[in-house]
CSV table of C-alpha atoms in Angstrom, one decimal:
chain,number,residue,atom,x,y,z
A,1,MET,CA,-155.3,59.4,-102.4
A,2,ALA,CA,-154.7,63.4,-103.0
A,3,GLU,CA,-151.1,62.9,-102.1
A,4,SER,CA,-150.5,60.2,-104.6
A,5,PHE,CA,-152.3,62.4,-107.0
A,6,ASP,CA,-150.1,65.6,-106.3
A,7,LEU,CA,-147.2,63.6,-106.6
A,8,GLU,CA,-147.7,62.3,-110.1
A,9,THR,CA,-148.9,65.4,-111.2
A,10,ILE,CA,-145.2,67.0,-109.5
A,11,ALA,CA,-143.7,63.9,-111.3
A,12,MET,CA,-145.0,64.8,-114.8
A,13,THR,CA,-144.1,68.2,-114.6
A,14,LEU,CA,-140.5,67.3,-113.5
A,15,ILE,CA,-140.5,65.5,-116.3
A,16,GLY,CA,-141.9,68.1,-118.5
A,17,HIS,CA,-139.0,70.5,-117.8
A,18,ALA,CA,-136.3,67.6,-118.0
A,19,GLY,CA,-137.6,66.9,-121.1
A,20,GLU,CA,-137.8,70.6,-122.5
A,21,SER,CA,-134.5,70.9,-121.3
A,22,LYS,CA,-133.2,67.9,-123.2
A,23,SER,CA,-134.7,68.7,-126.3
A,24,LEU,CA,-133.4,72.7,-125.9
A,25,ALA,CA,-130.2,71.4,-125.7
A,26,TYR,CA,-130.7,69.0,-128.5
A,27,GLN,CA,-131.6,72.4,-130.8
A,28,ALA,CA,-128.4,73.8,-129.3
A,29,LEU,CA,-126.2,70.6,-130.3
A,30,TYR,CA,-128.0,70.9,-133.8
A,31,ALA,CA,-127.2,74.6,-134.2
A,32,ALA,CA,-123.5,74.6,-133.3
A,33,LYS,CA,-123.1,71.8,-136.0
A,34,LYS,CA,-124.3,74.3,-138.5
A,35,GLY,CA,-122.0,76.8,-137.0
A,36,ASN,CA,-124.5,78.8,-135.2
A,37,PHE,CA,-122.8,79.6,-132.1
A,38,ASP,CA,-125.1,82.4,-131.0
A,39,GLU,CA,-128.4,80.3,-131.6
A,40,ALA,CA,-126.9,77.8,-129.8
A,41,GLU,CA,-125.8,79.9,-126.7
A,42,ARG,CA,-129.7,80.9,-126.6
A,43,PHE,CA,-131.2,77.3,-126.6
A,44,MET,CA,-128.7,76.9,-124.3
A,45,GLU,CA,-129.9,79.3,-121.7
A,46,GLN,CA,-133.5,78.1,-122.4
A,47,ALA,CA,-132.4,74.5,-121.2
A,48,GLY,CA,-130.6,75.7,-118.2
A,49,GLU,CA,-134.0,77.5,-117.2
A,50,GLU,CA,-136.3,74.7,-117.7
A,51,MET,CA,-133.3,72.3,-116.0
A,52,LEU,CA,-133.5,75.0,-112.8
A,53,LYS,CA,-137.3,74.7,-112.8
A,54,ALA,CA,-137.1,70.8,-112.5
A,55,HIS,CA,-134.1,71.3,-110.2
A,56,ASN,CA,-136.5,73.4,-107.6
A,57,ILE,CA,-138.6,70.9,-107.7
A,58,GLN,CA,-136.6,68.1,-107.0
A,59,THR,CA,-135.2,70.2,-104.2
A,60,ASP,CA,-138.5,70.9,-103.0
A,61,LEU,CA,-139.2,67.1,-102.8
A,62,ILE,CA,-135.8,66.5,-100.6
A,63,VAL,CA,-136.4,69.6,-98.3
A,64,LYS,CA,-140.1,68.2,-97.4
A,65,GLU,CA,-138.2,64.6,-97.0
A,66,ALA,CA,-135.6,66.1,-95.0
A,67,GLY,CA,-138.1,67.8,-92.8
A,68,GLY,CA,-140.0,64.8,-91.9
A,69,GLU,CA,-143.1,64.6,-94.5
A,70,LYS,CA,-143.2,61.2,-96.0
A,71,ILE,CA,-143.2,60.9,-99.4
A,72,ASP,CA,-143.9,57.9,-101.4
A,73,ILE,CA,-141.8,57.2,-103.6
A,74,GLY,CA,-143.5,54.9,-106.9
A,75,LEU,CA,-142.4,54.5,-110.1
A,76,ILE,CA,-143.4,57.5,-111.8
A,77,MET,CA,-141.1,59.2,-109.6
A,78,VAL,CA,-138.6,57.1,-109.8
A,79,HIS,CA,-139.3,57.8,-114.0
A,80,ALA,CA,-139.1,61.2,-113.1
A,81,GLN,CA,-135.4,61.0,-111.6
A,82,ASP,CA,-134.6,59.0,-114.5
A,83,HIS,CA,-135.8,61.7,-117.0
A,84,LEU,CA,-133.9,64.7,-114.8
A,85,MET,CA,-130.7,62.6,-114.4
A,86,GLY,CA,-130.4,61.8,-118.5
A,87,ALA,CA,-131.4,65.5,-119.1
A,88,ILE,CA,-128.4,66.4,-117.0
A,89,LEU,CA,-126.1,64.5,-118.5
A,90,PHE,CA,-127.0,65.5,-121.9
A,91,LYS,CA,-127.0,69.0,-121.4
A,92,ASP,CA,-123.6,68.4,-120.2
A,93,LEU,CA,-122.4,66.6,-123.3
A,94,VAL,CA,-123.9,68.9,-125.1
A,95,LYS,CA,-121.7,71.9,-123.4
A,96,GLU,CA,-118.8,69.8,-124.5
A,97,PHE,CA,-119.8,69.2,-128.3
A,98,ILE,CA,-120.7,72.8,-128.6
A,99,ASP,CA,-116.9,73.6,-127.5
A,100,LEU,CA,-115.7,71.1,-129.8
A,101,TYR,CA,-117.8,72.4,-132.6
A,102,LYS,CA,-116.1,76.0,-132.0
A,103,THR,CA,-112.7,74.8,-132.2
A,104,VAL,CA,-113.6,72.4,-135.2
A,105,TYR,CA,-115.2,76.0,-137.0
A,106,ASP,CA,-112.2,78.2,-135.6
A,107,LYS,CA,-109.6,76.0,-137.3
A,108,LYS,CA,-111.3,76.5,-140.7
């Protein structure tokens, strides 16, 4: 049961970091929409830091499994991975939108 609890804690931590990264990326997008590109960059840096924390958790799990440790993947871990992938995609798209907003503001 202890392993199950640890995996649940790990999954919830992964969800938290991925969610925070996505939230910060959204704040960056909103700042860029208003033309506040320095603020947008700061939010994107923070989003990257949160994403790195999430990635480190994921990498640790992969290394453990590759090393022969049995990791029971339940629905909550699948949910955590879904959150991570969604946050990665969103962060990448926000970067592209910020570049588009810069182009728009440069033409004004």
